[in-house]
Short mmCIF file of C-alpha atoms in Angstrom, two decimals:
data_model
loop_
_atom_site.label_atom_id
_atom_site.label_comp_id
_atom_site.label_asym_id
_atom_site.label_seq_id
_atom_site.Cartn_x
_atom_site.Cartn_y
_atom_site.Cartn_z
CA MET A 16 -104.77 2.81 45.41
CA ARG A 17 -107.90 3.44 43.39
CA ARG A 18 -110.09 3.31 46.53
CA ALA A 19 -107.82 5.81 48.29
CA ALA A 20 -107.87 8.18 45.33
CA ALA A 21 -111.64 7.92 45.03
CA ALA A 22 -112.07 8.65 48.72
CA ALA A 23 -109.82 11.70 48.48
CA LEU A 24 -111.64 13.05 45.47
CA ALA A 25 -115.01 12.49 47.13
CA LEU A 26 -114.05 15.10 49.71
CA LEU A 27 -113.72 17.76 47.04
CA PRO A 28 -116.96 19.55 46.14
CA LEU A 29 -117.87 19.48 42.49
CA ALA A 30 -119.04 23.09 42.49
CA ALA A 31 -116.41 25.72 41.82
CA CYS A 32 -117.07 28.14 44.69
CA GLU A 33 -119.93 29.61 46.67
CA GLU A 34 -121.60 32.76 45.38
CA GLY A 35 -122.11 35.74 47.65
CA ASP A 36 -125.49 36.75 49.03
CA GLY A 37 -126.08 38.94 45.99
CA GLY A 38 -125.89 36.02 43.57
CA PRO A 39 -123.58 35.73 40.54
CA THR A 40 -121.55 38.79 39.65
CA SER A 41 -122.31 40.42 36.31
CA PRO A 42 -119.15 41.66 34.56
CA GLU A 43 -118.77 45.31 33.76
CA PRO A 44 -117.96 46.30 30.17
CA GLY A 45 -114.24 46.12 29.51
CA SER A 46 -113.52 44.13 32.71
CA PRO A 47 -111.27 41.02 32.58
CA SER A 48 -114.30 38.80 33.06
CA ASN A 49 -115.04 35.40 31.60
CA ALA A 50 -111.33 34.54 31.46
CA LEU A 51 -111.03 31.06 30.04
CA ILE A 52 -108.52 28.26 30.44
CA ASP A 53 -106.80 28.04 27.08
CA ARG A 54 -104.96 24.73 27.53
CA VAL A 55 -103.12 22.40 29.89
CA GLU A 56 -99.50 21.37 29.38
CA ILE A 57 -97.11 19.05 31.20
CA VAL A 58 -94.00 21.15 31.85
CA SER A 59 -91.94 18.73 33.95
CA GLU A 60 -89.63 16.07 32.54
CA PRO A 61 -88.74 12.70 34.10
CA ALA A 62 -85.19 12.50 35.44
CA ALA A 63 -84.34 9.72 32.97
CA ASN A 64 -85.78 7.35 30.37
CA GLY A 65 -89.04 9.27 29.84
CA THR A 66 -90.47 7.62 32.96
CA TYR A 67 -91.22 9.18 36.36
CA LEU A 68 -90.03 7.28 39.45
CA ALA A 69 -91.21 7.47 43.05
CA GLY A 70 -90.45 10.87 44.59
CA GLU A 71 -90.31 12.82 41.34
CA GLU A 72 -92.67 15.73 40.73
CA LEU A 73 -95.19 15.95 37.92
CA VAL A 74 -95.92 19.58 37.01
CA PHE A 75 -98.84 20.90 34.91
CA ALA A 76 -99.16 24.43 33.54
CA VAL A 77 -102.71 25.71 33.05
CA LEU A 78 -102.69 28.70 30.69
CA VAL A 79 -105.41 31.33 31.01
CA THR A 80 -106.60 33.56 28.15
CA SER A 81 -106.23 36.74 30.22
CA GLY A 82 -102.77 38.10 30.94
CA ASP A 83 -103.92 39.83 34.12
CA GLU A 84 -102.85 38.70 37.58
CA VAL A 85 -104.81 35.75 38.97
CA GLU A 86 -106.20 36.03 42.50
CA THR A 87 -106.44 32.76 44.43
CA THR A 88 -108.30 31.73 47.57
CA GLY A 89 -108.16 28.31 49.20
CA GLU A 90 -107.02 25.09 47.54
CA VAL A 91 -107.52 24.44 43.83
CA PHE A 92 -106.95 21.09 42.11
CA LEU A 93 -106.39 19.81 38.58
CA ILE A 94 -107.71 16.25 38.24
CA PHE A 95 -105.63 14.02 35.96
CA ASP A 96 -105.57 10.33 35.09
CA LEU A 97 -102.64 8.24 36.31
CA GLY A 98 -103.12 4.66 35.19
CA LEU A 99 -106.54 3.47 36.33
CA ALA A 100 -106.87 6.15 39.02
CA SER A 101 -107.76 9.83 39.01
CA GLN A 102 -105.43 12.00 41.08
CA PRO A 103 -105.47 15.67 42.17
CA ALA A 104 -102.54 17.93 41.33
CA THR A 105 -102.50 20.93 43.70
CA LEU A 106 -102.17 24.56 42.66
CA ALA A 107 -98.68 25.47 43.90
CA ALA A 108 -97.85 28.72 42.10
CA HIS A 109 -99.38 31.28 39.75
CA GLU A 110 -98.51 34.30 37.72
CA ALA A 111 -100.27 36.40 35.10
CA GLY A 112 -101.90 34.03 32.64
CA ARG A 113 -100.42 30.86 34.15
CA LEU A 114 -101.30 28.45 36.94
CA GLU A 115 -98.91 25.71 38.07
CA PHE A 116 -100.21 22.44 39.55
CA ARG A 117 -97.94 19.83 41.16
CA TYR A 118 -98.20 16.16 42.12
CA GLN A 119 -95.45 14.08 43.73
CA ILE A 120 -95.19 10.55 42.34
CA ARG A 121 -95.87 8.05 45.13
CA ARG A 122 -94.63 4.51 45.51
CA GLY A 123 -97.12 2.25 43.74
CA ASP A 124 -98.10 4.74 41.02
CA TYR A 125 -97.98 3.31 37.51
CA ASP A 126 -99.06 4.50 34.07
CA GLY A 127 -97.86 2.57 31.04
CA ASP A 128 -99.47 4.88 28.46
CA GLY A 129 -98.54 8.21 30.02
CA VAL A 130 -100.54 10.55 32.24
CA SER A 131 -103.48 12.46 30.75
CA VAL A 132 -106.07 15.06 31.75
CA PRO A 133 -109.76 14.35 31.10
CA GLU A 134 -112.15 17.03 29.90
CA GLY A 135 -113.87 18.62 32.88
CA GLU A 136 -113.31 21.43 35.36
CA LEU A 137 -110.83 22.48 37.98
CA MET A 138 -111.95 21.46 41.47
CA PHE A 139 -112.05 23.67 44.54
CA SER A 140 -111.96 23.19 48.30
CA PRO A 141 -114.88 24.85 50.20
CA GLY A 142 -114.67 28.63 49.77
CA ALA A 143 -111.81 28.47 47.26
CA ALA A 144 -111.81 30.57 44.09
CA LEU A 145 -109.79 31.75 41.12
CA ARG A 146 -110.51 35.31 40.04
CA ILE A 147 -109.24 38.02 37.75
CA GLY A 148 -110.35 41.53 38.62
CA GLY A 149 -112.78 40.10 41.16
CA VAL A 150 -114.53 37.91 38.57
CA ASP A 151 -114.34 34.11 38.64
CA ILE A 152 -112.31 32.33 35.95
CA ASP A 153 -114.29 29.79 33.95
CA PRO A 154 -112.94 26.48 35.40
CA ALA A 155 -113.66 24.36 32.28
CA ILE A 156 -110.65 22.54 30.84
CA ARG A 157 -110.13 20.62 27.62
CA ALA A 158 -108.68 17.13 27.61
CA LEU A 159 -104.94 16.53 27.38
CA PRO A 160 -104.30 13.13 25.74
CA ALA A 161 -101.88 10.55 27.15
CA ASP A 162 -98.25 11.30 26.42
CA GLY A 163 -95.76 8.42 26.12
CA GLY A 164 -92.99 10.79 27.22
CA HIS A 165 -94.62 11.08 30.65
CA ARG A 166 -95.07 7.48 31.77
CA VAL A 167 -94.86 6.45 35.42
CA PHE A 168 -93.16 3.47 37.07
CA ALA A 169 -93.14 3.68 40.88
CA HIS A 170 -93.56 0.05 41.85
CA PHE A 171 -90.23 0.45 43.67
CA ALA A 172 -88.11 3.32 44.93
CA PRO A 173 -84.51 3.83 43.75
CA GLY A 174 -82.08 1.98 46.04
CA GLU A 175 -84.65 -0.55 47.16
CA THR A 176 -83.72 -4.24 47.24
CA VAL A 177 -86.00 -6.38 45.09
CA VAL A 178 -86.16 -10.12 44.41
CA PHE A 179 -87.62 -12.25 41.66
CA ASP A 180 -90.92 -13.74 42.82
CA PRO A 181 -92.05 -16.66 40.63
CA THR A 182 -95.66 -16.24 41.77
CA LEU A 183 -95.69 -12.89 39.94
CA ASP A 184 -94.10 -14.30 36.82
CA ARG A 185 -95.58 -12.89 33.63
CA PHE A 186 -92.58 -13.67 31.48
CA PRO A 187 -93.15 -16.32 28.77
CA VAL A 188 -90.17 -18.36 29.98
CA ASP A 189 -91.07 -21.32 27.77
CA THR A 190 -90.15 -19.18 24.77
CA LEU A 191 -86.50 -19.22 25.77
CA GLY A 192 -86.53 -22.38 27.88
CA LEU A 193 -85.51 -20.42 30.99
CA SER A 194 -86.70 -20.49 34.58
CA GLY A 195 -85.93 -16.93 35.60
CA VAL A 196 -86.00 -13.32 34.44
CA VAL A 197 -83.87 -12.30 31.48
CA GLY A 198 -81.42 -9.49 32.16
CA CYS A 199 -78.81 -7.83 29.97
CA ALA A 200 -76.23 -5.16 30.65
CA SER A 201 -77.31 -3.10 27.65
CA THR A 202 -80.69 -2.20 26.23
CA ASP A 203 -79.13 -2.96 22.82
CA ASP A 204 -79.23 -6.62 23.89
CA ILE A 205 -82.41 -6.88 25.95
CA VAL A 206 -84.81 -4.85 23.77
CA PRO A 207 -84.49 -7.05 20.63
CA ILE A 208 -85.04 -10.17 22.77
CA VAL A 209 -88.12 -8.70 24.43
CA GLU A 210 -89.63 -7.48 21.18
CA ALA A 211 -88.98 -10.80 19.42
CA VAL A 212 -90.88 -12.55 22.23
CA LEU A 213 -93.73 -10.03 21.94
CA ASP A 214 -93.79 -10.73 18.19
CA ARG A 215 -94.10 -14.43 19.09
CA ASN A 216 -90.94 -15.12 17.14
CA ALA A 217 -89.42 -17.75 19.43
CA ALA A 218 -86.63 -18.66 17.01
CA ALA A 219 -85.37 -15.08 16.76
CA ALA A 220 -85.67 -14.52 20.51
CA GLY A 221 -83.79 -17.74 21.27
CA SER A 222 -81.02 -16.92 18.81
CA LEU A 223 -80.57 -13.40 20.17
CA TRP A 224 -80.54 -14.68 23.74
CA SER A 225 -78.03 -17.44 22.99
CA VAL A 226 -75.52 -15.09 21.37
CA ALA A 227 -75.84 -12.44 24.11
CA TYR A 228 -75.54 -15.08 26.85
CA GLN A 229 -72.41 -16.65 25.32
CA LEU A 230 -70.81 -13.21 25.07
CA GLY A 231 -71.49 -12.66 28.76
CA ASN A 232 -73.77 -9.69 28.07
CA CYS A 233 -76.97 -11.31 29.39
CA ALA A 234 -77.90 -13.51 32.32
CA VAL A 235 -80.88 -14.87 34.25
CA LEU A 236 -82.11 -13.51 37.58
CA ASN A 237 -83.14 -16.63 39.46
CA GLU A 238 -85.80 -17.15 42.10
CA ASN A 239 -85.19 -15.20 45.33
CA GLN A 240 -82.02 -13.64 43.92
CA PRO A 241 -81.75 -10.03 45.12
CA ALA A 242 -81.07 -6.96 43.02
CA ILE A 243 -80.91 -3.23 43.77
CA PHE A 244 -83.50 -1.20 41.84
CA LEU A 245 -82.00 1.87 40.16
CA SER A 246 -84.38 3.08 37.49
CA ALA A 247 -86.98 1.97 34.97
CA THR A 248 -88.39 2.81 31.58
CA VAL A 249 -91.81 1.94 30.19
CA ARG A 250 -91.86 1.18 26.47
CA GLU A 251 -94.32 0.20 23.79
CA HIS A 252 -93.93 -2.28 20.94
CA ARG A 253 -96.80 -2.65 18.44
CA GLY A 254 -99.32 -1.82 21.14
CA ASP A 255 -97.71 -3.99 23.85
CA ILE A 256 -96.53 -2.10 26.92
CA TYR A 257 -93.45 -3.51 28.61
CA ASP A 258 -91.14 -2.34 31.40
CA LEU A 259 -87.38 -2.46 31.68
CA VAL A 260 -86.08 -2.31 35.24
CA LEU A 261 -82.48 -1.19 35.59
CA ALA A 262 -80.87 -2.86 38.60
CA TYR A 263 -77.60 -4.19 40.02
CA GLY A 264 -77.91 -7.96 40.20
CA SER A 265 -75.84 -10.60 41.94
CA ALA A 266 -72.10 -10.65 41.24
CA ALA A 267 -72.57 -14.01 39.51
CA THR A 268 -75.14 -12.88 36.97
CA LEU A 269 -72.99 -11.05 34.43
CA THR A 270 -69.41 -11.14 33.20
CA ASP A 271 -68.76 -7.78 34.87
CA PRO A 272 -70.34 -7.83 38.36
CA GLU A 273 -70.31 -4.01 38.54
CA VAL A 274 -72.51 -3.58 35.46
CA ALA A 275 -76.20 -2.81 35.95
CA ALA A 276 -78.63 -5.14 34.17
CA ASN A 277 -81.90 -4.28 32.48
CA TRP A 278 -84.38 -6.88 33.74
CA TRP A 279 -87.52 -7.28 31.66
CA THR A 280 -90.37 -7.18 34.17
CA LEU A 281 -93.62 -6.34 32.38
CA GLY A 282 -94.60 -4.60 35.61
CA GLY A 283 -94.79 -7.59 37.90
CA PHE A 284 -91.62 -9.69 38.05
CA VAL A 285 -89.98 -8.47 41.19
CA GLU A 286 -91.23 -7.32 44.55
CA PRO A 287 -89.53 -5.67 47.55
CA THR A 288 -87.78 -8.01 49.94
CA PRO A 289 -89.84 -8.59 53.13
CA VAL A 290 -89.20 -6.13 55.95
CA ARG A 291 -87.76 -7.98 58.96
#
């Protein structure tokens, strides 16, 4: 994914736009020249759990200091950081003082900290421009720090069948003496277990698991056991990032076979079933 993103970005020229034969335009007194980008905001919200899934749209608003109408030519991009990759959000709409950039979350995208925008400049396709009153807007933008309310989990698409793959196992199963992935019907059960393990408190984790298991609220997703991916949320506990995948498991996993289970994955427990 990083190589593909880098290749795509390499096609975008770093210069804003080409000047005419007469060289740079000098603004006239009182003209809406030297309009600056005031700030960048994320104006979209994930459908659920503070985490974007595959197919959802991430929307940025770029606010300009001038309230005059913006004139656009060609394609304009806002470069943002999504996990370890830089991605271009495309200018999709504009009005006086506001530009809107959009990016559709693709399968495989992941950002445990939340998307961010690095300090830099807007990028332009050849011949593209942003102007107010015939004068170019200054393309410089200030950084937008990572926001935990805009995390991304698109390892799988909703409705996709996934299975537990022991070769991807990152779960400290020895802590609980289990051989599979812990899953509980409610986050009220799974989150304390996960966070006790992350705190390296094996006794507390084991006690919580034992009680929840005996009550029929938690189960284990065994090797090659299928589940249907529904949603996910990316959380943080004392600096540790962990994922909760919400899925329907096998009818034998929980007391109520129709209840969805939150499987603790840490980003790598399950993978799509092979296409046949």
